[in-house]
Short mmCIF file of C-alpha atoms in Angstrom, two decimals:
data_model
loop_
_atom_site.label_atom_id
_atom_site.label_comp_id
_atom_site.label_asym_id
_atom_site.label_seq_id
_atom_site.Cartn_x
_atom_site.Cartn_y
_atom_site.Cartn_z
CA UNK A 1 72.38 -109.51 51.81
CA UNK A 2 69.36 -111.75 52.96
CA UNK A 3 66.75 -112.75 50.22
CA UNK A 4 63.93 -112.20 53.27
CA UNK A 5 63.15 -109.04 55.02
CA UNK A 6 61.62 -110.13 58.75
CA UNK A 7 58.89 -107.60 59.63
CA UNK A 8 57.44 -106.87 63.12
CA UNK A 9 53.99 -105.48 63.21
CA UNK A 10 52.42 -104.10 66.33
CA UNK A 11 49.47 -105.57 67.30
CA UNK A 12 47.90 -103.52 69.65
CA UNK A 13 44.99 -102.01 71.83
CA UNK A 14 44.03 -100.42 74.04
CA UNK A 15 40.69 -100.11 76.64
CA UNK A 16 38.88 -96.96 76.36
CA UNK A 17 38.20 -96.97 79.92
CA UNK A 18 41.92 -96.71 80.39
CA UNK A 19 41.98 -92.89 77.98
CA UNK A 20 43.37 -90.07 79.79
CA UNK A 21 45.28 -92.56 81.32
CA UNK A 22 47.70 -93.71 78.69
CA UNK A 23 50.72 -94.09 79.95
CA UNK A 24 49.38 -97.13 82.35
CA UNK A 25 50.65 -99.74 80.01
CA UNK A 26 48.37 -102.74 82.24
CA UNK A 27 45.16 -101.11 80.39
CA UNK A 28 46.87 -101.96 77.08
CA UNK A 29 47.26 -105.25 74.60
CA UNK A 30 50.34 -104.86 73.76
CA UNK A 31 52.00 -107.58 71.33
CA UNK A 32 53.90 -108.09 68.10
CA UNK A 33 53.51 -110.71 64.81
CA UNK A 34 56.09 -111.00 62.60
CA UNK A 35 56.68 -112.44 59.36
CA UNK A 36 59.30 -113.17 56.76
CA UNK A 37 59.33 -111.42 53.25
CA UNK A 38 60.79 -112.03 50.13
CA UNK A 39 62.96 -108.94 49.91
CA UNK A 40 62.31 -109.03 45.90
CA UNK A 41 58.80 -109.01 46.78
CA UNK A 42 58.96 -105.40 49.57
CA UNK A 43 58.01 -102.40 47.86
CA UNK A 44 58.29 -100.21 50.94
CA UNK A 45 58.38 -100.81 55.06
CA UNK A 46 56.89 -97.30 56.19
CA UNK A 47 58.59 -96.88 60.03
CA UNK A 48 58.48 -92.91 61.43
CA UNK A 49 61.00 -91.88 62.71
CA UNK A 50 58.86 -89.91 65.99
CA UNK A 51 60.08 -87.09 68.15
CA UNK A 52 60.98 -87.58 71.70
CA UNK A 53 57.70 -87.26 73.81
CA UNK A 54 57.56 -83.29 75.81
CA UNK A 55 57.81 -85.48 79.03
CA UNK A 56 55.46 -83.07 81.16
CA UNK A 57 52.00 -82.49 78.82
CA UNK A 58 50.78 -80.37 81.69
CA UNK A 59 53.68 -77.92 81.26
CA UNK A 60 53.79 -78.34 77.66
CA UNK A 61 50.19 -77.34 77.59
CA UNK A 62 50.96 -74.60 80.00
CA UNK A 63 53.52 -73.12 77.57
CA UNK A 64 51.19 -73.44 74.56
CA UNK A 65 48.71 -71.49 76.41
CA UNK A 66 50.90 -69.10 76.73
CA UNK A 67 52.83 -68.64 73.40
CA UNK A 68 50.26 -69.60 70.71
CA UNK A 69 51.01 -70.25 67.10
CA UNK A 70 48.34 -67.97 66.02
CA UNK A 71 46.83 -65.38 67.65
CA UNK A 72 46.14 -63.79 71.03
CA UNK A 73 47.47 -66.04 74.11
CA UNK A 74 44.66 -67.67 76.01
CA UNK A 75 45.27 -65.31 79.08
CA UNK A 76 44.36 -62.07 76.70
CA UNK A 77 41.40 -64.22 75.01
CA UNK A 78 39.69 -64.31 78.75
CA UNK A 79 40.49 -60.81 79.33
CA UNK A 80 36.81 -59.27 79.71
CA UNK A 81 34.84 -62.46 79.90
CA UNK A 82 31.86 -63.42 81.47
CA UNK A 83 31.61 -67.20 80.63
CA UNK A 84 33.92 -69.96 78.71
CA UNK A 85 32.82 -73.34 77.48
CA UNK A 86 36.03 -75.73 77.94
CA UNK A 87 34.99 -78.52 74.77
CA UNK A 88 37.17 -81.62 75.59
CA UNK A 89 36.79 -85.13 73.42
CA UNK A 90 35.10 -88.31 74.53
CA UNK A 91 36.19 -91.69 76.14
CA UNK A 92 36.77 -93.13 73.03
CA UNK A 93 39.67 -90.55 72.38
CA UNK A 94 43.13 -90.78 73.85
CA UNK A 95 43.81 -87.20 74.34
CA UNK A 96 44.88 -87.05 78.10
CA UNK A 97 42.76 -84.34 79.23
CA UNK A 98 43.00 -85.25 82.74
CA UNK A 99 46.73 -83.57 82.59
CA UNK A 100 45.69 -80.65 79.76
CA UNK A 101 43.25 -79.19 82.06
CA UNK A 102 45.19 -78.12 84.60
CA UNK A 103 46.83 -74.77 83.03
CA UNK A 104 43.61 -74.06 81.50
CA UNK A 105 41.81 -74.06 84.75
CA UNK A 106 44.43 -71.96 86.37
CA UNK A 107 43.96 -69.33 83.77
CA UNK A 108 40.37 -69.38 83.74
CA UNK A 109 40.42 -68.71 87.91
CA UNK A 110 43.83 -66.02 87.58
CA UNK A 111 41.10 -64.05 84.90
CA UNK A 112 38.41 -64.34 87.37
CA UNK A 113 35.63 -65.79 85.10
CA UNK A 114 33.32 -68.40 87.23
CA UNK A 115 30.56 -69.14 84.84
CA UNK A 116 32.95 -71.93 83.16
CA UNK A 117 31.07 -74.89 81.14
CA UNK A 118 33.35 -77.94 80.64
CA UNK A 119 31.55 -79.76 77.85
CA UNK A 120 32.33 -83.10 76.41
CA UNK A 121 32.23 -83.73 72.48
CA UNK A 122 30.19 -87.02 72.42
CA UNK A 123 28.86 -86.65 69.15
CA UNK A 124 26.08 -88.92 69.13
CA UNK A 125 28.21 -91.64 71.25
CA UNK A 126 26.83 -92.79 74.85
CA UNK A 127 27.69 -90.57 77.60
CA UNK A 128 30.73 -90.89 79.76
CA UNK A 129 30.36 -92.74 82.44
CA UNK A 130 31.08 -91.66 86.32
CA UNK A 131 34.41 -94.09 85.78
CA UNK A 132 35.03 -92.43 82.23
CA UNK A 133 35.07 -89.02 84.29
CA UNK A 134 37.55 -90.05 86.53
CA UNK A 135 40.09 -91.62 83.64
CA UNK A 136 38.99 -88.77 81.30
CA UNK A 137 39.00 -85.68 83.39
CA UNK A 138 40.77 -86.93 86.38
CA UNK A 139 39.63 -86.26 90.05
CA UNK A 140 42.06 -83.37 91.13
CA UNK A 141 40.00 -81.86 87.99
CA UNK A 142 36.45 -83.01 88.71
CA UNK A 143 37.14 -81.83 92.16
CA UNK A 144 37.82 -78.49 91.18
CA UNK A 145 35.05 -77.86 88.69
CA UNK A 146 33.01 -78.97 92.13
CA UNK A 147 34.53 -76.90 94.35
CA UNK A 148 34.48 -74.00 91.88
CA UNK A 149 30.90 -74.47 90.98
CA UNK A 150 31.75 -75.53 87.27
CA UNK A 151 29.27 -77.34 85.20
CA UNK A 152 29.63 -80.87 82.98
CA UNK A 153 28.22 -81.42 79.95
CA UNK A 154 27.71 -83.97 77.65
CA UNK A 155 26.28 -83.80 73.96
CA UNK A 156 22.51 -85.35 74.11
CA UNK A 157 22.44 -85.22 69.85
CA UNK A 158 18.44 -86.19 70.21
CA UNK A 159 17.16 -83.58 73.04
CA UNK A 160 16.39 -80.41 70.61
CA UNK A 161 15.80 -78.71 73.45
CA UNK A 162 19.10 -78.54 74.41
CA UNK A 163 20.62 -76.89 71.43
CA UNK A 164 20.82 -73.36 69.62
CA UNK A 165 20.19 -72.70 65.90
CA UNK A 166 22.67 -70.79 64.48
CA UNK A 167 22.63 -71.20 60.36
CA UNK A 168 23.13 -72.95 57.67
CA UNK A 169 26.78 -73.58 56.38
CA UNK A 170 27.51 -73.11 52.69
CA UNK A 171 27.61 -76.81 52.21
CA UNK A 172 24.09 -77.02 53.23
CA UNK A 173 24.79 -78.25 56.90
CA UNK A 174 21.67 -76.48 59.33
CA UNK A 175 23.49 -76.15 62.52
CA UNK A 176 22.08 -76.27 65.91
CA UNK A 177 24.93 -75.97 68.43
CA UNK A 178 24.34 -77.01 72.34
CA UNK A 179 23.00 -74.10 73.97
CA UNK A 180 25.48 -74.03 77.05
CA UNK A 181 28.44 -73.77 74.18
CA UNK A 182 26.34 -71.48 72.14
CA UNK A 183 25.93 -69.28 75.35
CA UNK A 184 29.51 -68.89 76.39
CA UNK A 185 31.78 -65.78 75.45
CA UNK A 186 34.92 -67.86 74.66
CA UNK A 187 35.00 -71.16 73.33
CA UNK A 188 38.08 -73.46 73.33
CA UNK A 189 38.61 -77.16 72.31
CA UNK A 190 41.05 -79.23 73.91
CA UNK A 191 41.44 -82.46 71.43
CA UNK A 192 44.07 -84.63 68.82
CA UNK A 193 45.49 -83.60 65.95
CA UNK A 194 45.58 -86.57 63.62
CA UNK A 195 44.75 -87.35 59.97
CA UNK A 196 41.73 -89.53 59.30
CA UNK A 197 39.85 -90.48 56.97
CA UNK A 198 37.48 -87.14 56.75
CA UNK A 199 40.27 -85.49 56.59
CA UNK A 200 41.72 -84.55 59.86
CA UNK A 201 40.73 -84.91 63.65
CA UNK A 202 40.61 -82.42 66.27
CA UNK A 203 40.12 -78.75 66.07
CA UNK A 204 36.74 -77.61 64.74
CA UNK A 205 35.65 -81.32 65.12
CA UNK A 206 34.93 -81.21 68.92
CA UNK A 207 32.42 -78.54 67.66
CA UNK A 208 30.76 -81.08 64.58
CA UNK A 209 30.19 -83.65 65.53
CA UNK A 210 31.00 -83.11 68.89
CA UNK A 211 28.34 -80.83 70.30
CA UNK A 212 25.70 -80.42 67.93
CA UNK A 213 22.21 -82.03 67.32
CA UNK A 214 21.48 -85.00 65.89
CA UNK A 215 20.49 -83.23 62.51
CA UNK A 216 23.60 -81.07 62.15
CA UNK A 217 25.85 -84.69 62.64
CA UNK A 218 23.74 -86.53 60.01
CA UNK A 219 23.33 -83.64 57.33
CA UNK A 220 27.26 -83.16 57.58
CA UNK A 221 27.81 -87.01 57.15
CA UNK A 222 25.61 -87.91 55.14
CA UNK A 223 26.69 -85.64 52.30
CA UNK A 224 30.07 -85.85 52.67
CA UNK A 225 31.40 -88.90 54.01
CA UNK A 226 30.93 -90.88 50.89
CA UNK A 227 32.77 -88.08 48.64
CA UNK A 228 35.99 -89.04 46.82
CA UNK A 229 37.20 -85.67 47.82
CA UNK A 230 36.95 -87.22 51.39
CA UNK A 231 39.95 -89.11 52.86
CA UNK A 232 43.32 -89.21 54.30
CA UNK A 233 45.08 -85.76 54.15
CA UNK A 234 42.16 -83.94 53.06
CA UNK A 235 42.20 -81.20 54.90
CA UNK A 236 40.61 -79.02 52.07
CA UNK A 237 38.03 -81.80 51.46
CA UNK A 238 34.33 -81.05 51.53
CA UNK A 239 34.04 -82.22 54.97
CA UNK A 240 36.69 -81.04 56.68
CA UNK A 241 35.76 -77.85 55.45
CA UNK A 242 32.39 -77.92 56.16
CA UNK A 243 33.67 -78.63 59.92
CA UNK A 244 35.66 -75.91 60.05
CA UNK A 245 33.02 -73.22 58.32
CA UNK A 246 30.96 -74.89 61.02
CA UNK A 247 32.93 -74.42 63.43
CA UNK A 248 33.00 -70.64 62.73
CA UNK A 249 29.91 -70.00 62.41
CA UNK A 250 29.98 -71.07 66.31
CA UNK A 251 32.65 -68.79 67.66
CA UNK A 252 34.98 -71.63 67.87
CA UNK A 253 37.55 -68.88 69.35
CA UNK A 254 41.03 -71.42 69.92
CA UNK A 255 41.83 -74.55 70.04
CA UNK A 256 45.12 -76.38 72.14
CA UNK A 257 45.90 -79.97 69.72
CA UNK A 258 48.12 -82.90 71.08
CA UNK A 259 50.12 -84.77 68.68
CA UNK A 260 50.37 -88.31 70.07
CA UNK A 261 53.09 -91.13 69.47
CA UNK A 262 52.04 -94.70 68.26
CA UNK A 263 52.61 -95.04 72.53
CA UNK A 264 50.31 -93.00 73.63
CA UNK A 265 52.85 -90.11 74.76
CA UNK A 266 52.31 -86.47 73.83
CA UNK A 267 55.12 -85.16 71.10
CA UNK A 268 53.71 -81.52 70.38
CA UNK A 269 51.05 -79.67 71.93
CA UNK A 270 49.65 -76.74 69.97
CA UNK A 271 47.45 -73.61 71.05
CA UNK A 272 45.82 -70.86 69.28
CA UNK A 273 43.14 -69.25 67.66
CA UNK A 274 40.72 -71.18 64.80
CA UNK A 275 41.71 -72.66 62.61
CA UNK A 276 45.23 -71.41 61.88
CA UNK A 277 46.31 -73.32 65.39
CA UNK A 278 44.72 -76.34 64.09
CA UNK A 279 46.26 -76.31 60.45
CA UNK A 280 49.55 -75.95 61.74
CA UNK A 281 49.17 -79.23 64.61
CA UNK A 282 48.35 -81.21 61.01
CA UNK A 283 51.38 -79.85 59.45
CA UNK A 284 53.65 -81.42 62.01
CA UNK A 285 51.45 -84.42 62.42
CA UNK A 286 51.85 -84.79 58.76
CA UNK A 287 55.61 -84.23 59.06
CA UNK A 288 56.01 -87.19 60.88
CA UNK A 289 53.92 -89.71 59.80
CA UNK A 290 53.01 -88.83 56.07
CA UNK A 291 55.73 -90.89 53.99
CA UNK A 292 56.79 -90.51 50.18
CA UNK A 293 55.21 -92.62 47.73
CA UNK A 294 56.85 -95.54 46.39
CA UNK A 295 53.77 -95.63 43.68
CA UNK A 296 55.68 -93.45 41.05
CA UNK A 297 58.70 -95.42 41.20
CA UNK A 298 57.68 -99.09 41.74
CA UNK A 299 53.38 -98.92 41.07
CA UNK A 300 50.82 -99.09 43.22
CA UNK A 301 51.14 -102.56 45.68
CA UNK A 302 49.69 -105.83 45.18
CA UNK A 303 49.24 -106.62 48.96
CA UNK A 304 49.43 -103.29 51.95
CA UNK A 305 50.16 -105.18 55.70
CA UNK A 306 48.80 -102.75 58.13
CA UNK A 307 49.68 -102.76 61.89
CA UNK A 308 47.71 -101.26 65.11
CA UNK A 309 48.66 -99.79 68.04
CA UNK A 310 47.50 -98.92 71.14
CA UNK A 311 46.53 -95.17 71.45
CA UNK A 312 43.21 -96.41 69.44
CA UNK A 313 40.92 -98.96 71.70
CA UNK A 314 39.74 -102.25 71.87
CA UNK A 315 37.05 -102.68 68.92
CA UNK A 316 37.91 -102.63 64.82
CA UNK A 317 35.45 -100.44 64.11
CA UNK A 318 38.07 -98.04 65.09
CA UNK A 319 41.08 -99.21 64.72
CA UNK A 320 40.32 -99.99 61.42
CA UNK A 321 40.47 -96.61 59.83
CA UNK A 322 43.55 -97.14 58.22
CA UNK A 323 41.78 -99.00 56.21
CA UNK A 324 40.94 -96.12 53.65
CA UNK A 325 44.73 -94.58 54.31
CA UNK A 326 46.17 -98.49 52.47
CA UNK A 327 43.89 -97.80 49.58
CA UNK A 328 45.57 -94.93 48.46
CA UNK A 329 48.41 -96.66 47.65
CA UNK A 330 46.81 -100.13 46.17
CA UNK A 331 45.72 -101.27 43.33
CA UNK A 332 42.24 -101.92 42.62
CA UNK A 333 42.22 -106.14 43.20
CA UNK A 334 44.57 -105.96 45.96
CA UNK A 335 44.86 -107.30 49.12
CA UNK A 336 44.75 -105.22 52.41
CA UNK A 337 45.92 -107.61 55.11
CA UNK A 338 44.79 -105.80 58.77
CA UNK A 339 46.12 -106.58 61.86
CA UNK A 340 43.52 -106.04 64.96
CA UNK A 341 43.58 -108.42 68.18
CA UNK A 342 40.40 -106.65 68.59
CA UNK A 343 39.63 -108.06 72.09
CA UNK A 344 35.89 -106.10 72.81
CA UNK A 345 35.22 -103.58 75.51
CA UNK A 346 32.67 -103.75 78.68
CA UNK A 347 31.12 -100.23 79.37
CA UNK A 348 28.56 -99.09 81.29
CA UNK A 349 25.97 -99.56 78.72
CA UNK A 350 27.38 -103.21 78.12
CA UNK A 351 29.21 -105.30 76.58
CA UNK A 352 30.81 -104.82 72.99
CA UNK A 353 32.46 -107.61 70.92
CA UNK A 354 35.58 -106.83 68.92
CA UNK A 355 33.72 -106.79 65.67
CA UNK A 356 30.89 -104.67 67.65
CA UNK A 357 29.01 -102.20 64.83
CA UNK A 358 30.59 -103.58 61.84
CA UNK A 359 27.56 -105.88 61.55
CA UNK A 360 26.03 -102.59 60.36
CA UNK A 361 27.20 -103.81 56.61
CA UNK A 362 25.52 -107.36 56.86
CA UNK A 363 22.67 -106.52 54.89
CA UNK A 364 24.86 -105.06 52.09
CA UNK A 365 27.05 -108.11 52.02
CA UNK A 366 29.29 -109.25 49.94
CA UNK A 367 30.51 -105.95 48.84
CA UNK A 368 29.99 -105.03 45.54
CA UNK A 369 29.29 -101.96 43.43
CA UNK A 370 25.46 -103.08 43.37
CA UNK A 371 25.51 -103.30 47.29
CA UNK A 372 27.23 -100.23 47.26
CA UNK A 373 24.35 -98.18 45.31
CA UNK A 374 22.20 -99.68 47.74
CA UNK A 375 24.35 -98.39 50.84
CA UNK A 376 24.30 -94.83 48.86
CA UNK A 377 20.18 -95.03 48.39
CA UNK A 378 19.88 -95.86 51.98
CA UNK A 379 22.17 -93.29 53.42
CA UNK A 380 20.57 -90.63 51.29
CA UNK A 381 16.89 -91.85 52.30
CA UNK A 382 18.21 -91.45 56.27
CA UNK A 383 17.56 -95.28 56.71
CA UNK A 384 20.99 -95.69 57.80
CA UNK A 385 22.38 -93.45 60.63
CA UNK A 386 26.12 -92.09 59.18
CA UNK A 387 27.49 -91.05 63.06
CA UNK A 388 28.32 -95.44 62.57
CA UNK A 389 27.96 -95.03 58.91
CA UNK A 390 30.83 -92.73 59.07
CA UNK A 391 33.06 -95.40 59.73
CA UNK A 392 31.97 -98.88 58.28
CA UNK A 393 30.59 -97.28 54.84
CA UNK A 394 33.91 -96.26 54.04
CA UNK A 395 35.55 -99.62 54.71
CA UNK A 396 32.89 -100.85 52.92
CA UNK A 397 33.79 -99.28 49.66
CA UNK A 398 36.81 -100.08 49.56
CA UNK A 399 35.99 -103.43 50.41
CA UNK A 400 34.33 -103.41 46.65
CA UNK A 401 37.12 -102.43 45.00
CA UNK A 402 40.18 -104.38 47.21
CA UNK A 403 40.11 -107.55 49.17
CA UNK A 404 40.59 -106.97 53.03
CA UNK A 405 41.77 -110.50 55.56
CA UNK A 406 41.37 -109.29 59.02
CA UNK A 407 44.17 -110.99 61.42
CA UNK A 408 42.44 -111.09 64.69
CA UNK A 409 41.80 -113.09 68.32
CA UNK A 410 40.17 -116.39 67.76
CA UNK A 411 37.21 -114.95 69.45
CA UNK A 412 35.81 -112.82 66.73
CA UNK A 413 35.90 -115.43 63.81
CA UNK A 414 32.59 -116.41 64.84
CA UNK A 415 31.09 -112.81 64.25
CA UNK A 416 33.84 -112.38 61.68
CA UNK A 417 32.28 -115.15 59.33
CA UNK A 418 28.17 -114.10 60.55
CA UNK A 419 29.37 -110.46 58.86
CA UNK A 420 31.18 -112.25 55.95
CA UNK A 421 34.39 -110.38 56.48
CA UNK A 422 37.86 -113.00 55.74
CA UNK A 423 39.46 -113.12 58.97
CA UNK A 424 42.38 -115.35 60.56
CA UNK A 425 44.18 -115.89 63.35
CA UNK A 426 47.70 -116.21 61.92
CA UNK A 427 49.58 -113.57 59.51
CA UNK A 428 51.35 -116.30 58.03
CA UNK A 429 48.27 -117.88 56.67
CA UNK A 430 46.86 -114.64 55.52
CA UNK A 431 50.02 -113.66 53.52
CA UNK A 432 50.14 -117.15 52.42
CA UNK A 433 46.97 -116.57 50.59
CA UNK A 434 47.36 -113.20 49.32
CA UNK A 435 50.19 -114.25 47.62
CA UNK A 436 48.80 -117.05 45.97
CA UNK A 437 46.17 -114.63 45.10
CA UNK A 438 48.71 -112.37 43.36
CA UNK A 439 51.71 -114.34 42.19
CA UNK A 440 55.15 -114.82 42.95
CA UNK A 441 55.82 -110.78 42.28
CA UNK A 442 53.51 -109.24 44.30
CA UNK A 443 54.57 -106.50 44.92
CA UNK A 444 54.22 -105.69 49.27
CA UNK A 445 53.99 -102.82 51.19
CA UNK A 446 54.23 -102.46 55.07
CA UNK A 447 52.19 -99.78 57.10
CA UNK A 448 52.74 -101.18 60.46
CA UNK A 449 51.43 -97.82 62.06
CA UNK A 450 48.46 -97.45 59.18
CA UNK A 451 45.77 -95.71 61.17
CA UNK A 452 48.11 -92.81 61.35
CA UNK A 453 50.11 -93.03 58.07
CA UNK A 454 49.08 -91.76 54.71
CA UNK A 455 51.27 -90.81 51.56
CA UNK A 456 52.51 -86.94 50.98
CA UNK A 457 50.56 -86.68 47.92
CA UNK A 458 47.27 -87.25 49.23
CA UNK A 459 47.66 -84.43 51.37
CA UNK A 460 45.25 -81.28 50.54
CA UNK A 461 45.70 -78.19 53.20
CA UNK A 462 44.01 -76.04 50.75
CA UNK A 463 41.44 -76.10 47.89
CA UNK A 464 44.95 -74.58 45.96
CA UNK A 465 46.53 -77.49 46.61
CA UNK A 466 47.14 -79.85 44.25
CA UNK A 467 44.53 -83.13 44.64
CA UNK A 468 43.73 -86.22 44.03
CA UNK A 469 40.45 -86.38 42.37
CA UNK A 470 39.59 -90.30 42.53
CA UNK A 471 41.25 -93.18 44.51
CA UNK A 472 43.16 -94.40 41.36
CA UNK A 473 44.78 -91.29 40.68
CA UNK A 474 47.33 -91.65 43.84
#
């Protein structure tokens, strides 16, 4: 038996220009590091073991349509109706909408309904571009919605004009919803099912943050992004939930969820009404990529090796969610060693480096507790914006508690070391170091997929279930 365990960890992205398009493999960075373990030292190597992909996602999305998990099928739902808003995700998404819309355009024409608004859930991210439409939507799709007379929108979260007040969610969320969803009779979303770090992704989510006002996305973030009872698996979290009730409260009446592999390739499509179809497309993500603990049996890890892959895009800001999902299973000192070529993206708006909008946490470096009030006064005085906050605040904390080495292209050191985040260019040296931080038995843990991965326990599908009340308690 060898004394060293040789891991291979993807290191991977992909352009979000290229989304809707995913299964063009010259729009992705596709490449592998590997590196030799003490076996004595390897807690756990996490590796799903993923489904064959459905092959045809427009079929699979027709059959959905037509046998939903929950509820009426979407043919019955348009029975009667006078207008639909169609609610798809943004670029920065890699749900391939260009080959979901297809069925649901067919049975929007078969039930006769022509006042048809196909939305898109920016959130308070920068429009899609003409070229985004094309790779997002697809032109057989755009042409239709021409040819039929169908509208496109996007969200414009600082226009108040252009939005609806319904209420105010129990949370305390006040809720103004964009007025051409807010006028339709049905109301679908079309997005993927994955867990995050608020708790889930897709569903009620293309409603908040996705087409909402400005002051809807930043009461909703700011007081609940920063919650303990907000991370990975928790579906019955205070923001997920506060989604959902959202969500609701809008006549969110279905939703149709993709389950993506770590390629790209749709494994499950799932249709029906909200949230029920929603809850169960998190089951079966969960299924396949939530893992058993090894915490119980050998203790939380010294160092977590996470991995990235291509369904995510070009900039760490979001690749780097799995961030949060590693800290659930470290200790409080370790070491979270991150993979992320991180190459940068041009858009239409310009050009964004690969450490683009993590300079947000500059002025709160180095992380600390003390920074860390300071993030919390300023997020609660509105003098940081949480739709970016949302992201880097949360790597920030656990930045505080854990020590995070970025592996990364040579080109971001520079920004890298301007931010004063630890970055590299070569695993080796990285693991090197952690190790010499830790000892000779360190114990090591490999999520080579992290940004999708997260343990069994920390999953929460209902306030009944049990939880984890505070990051050490994993």
């Amino acid at each position: 038996m060898s004394d060293t365990y040789h891991a291979v960890i993807p290191y991977e992205s992909m352009d979000p220009l290229a989304i809707g398009a995913t299964d063009d493999d010259s729009k992705k960075h596709r490449d592998t590091l590997n590196l030799d373990i003490p076996a004595a030292n390897l807690v756990a190597a996490i590796y799903p073991d993923e489904p064959a992909p459905v092959g045809d996602s427009t079929e699979a999305a027709r059959r959905a349509l037509a046998e939903p998990f929950d509820g009426p099928t979407f043919a019955e739902l348009l029975a009667g109706k006078q207008s639909i808003a169609v609610v798809i995700d943004n670029q920065f998404r890699p749900t391939p909408s260009s080959r979901l819309l297809p069925p649901v355009f067919d049975a929007i024409e078969a039930a006769g309904v022509t006042d048809v608004r196909v939305v898109c859930a920016n959130g308070k991210v920068f429009p899609m571009s003409e070229a985004d439409m094309e790779q997002k939507i697809g032109p057989a799709n755009l042409a239709r919605m021409e040819a039929n007379g169908w509208a496109f929108h996007q969200n414009d979260p600082q226009n108040a004009d252009a939005y609806t007040f319904v209420g105010v969610s129990s949370g305390g969320t006040p809720v103004w919803l964009h007025t051409e969803v807010a006028s339709s009779d049905l109301k679908i979303t079309i997005g993927q099912a994955q867990a995050n770090h608020w708790g889930a992704g897709g569903g009620g989510k293309l409603i908040l943050p996705g087409v909402v006002s400005d002051a809807t996305i930043e009461s909703n973030h700011c007081a609940f992004v920063t919650s303990p009872q907000t991370h990975y698996g928790a579906y019955a979290g205070p923001m997920r939930t506060d989604i959902d009730e959202v969500a609701t409260m809008c006549g969110l009446d279905c939703t149709m969820n993709v389950i993506l592999d770590t390629h790209g390739r749709v494994i499950d499509c799932i249709f029906g009404s909200h949230p029920e179809a929603h809850r169960e497309a998190i089951r079966r993500f969960n299924a396949i990529y939530a893992y058993d603990s090894w915490v119980e049996e050998h203790g939380q890890a010294d160092i977590v090796i996470c991995g990235v892959f291509a369904p995510t895009d070009h900039l760490f800001f979001h690749t780097g969610w799995g961030c949060m999902s590693a800290d659930l299973v470290l200790k409080d000192g370790g070491t979270i060693i991150y993979t992320s070529p991180s190459p940068g993206v041009s858009t239409a708006i310009g050009d964004f480096p690969g450490f683009a909008l993590m300079d947000l946490m500059t002025p709160y470096m180095p992380p600390s507790t003390e920074n860390y009030q300071r993030v919390l006064h300023d997020i609660h005085k509105r003098e940081i914006q949480m739709w970016a906050g949302c992201i880097w605040v949360p790597i920030y904390e656990v930045m505080t508690r854990k020590h995070l080495t970025i592996v990364t292209l040579e080109e971001n050191l520079g920004m890298a070391a301007d931010i004063g985040l630890d970055a590299t260019t070569s695993l080796d040296e990285a693991f090197a170091a952690a190790m010499a931080r830790h000892g000779a038995d360190a114990k090591v843990a490999i999520l080579p997929y992290a940004r999708y991965q997260l343990p069994k326990n920390a999953v929460r599908m209902a306030s009944s279930d049990p939880s984890i009340l505070a990051h050490a308690a994993v």
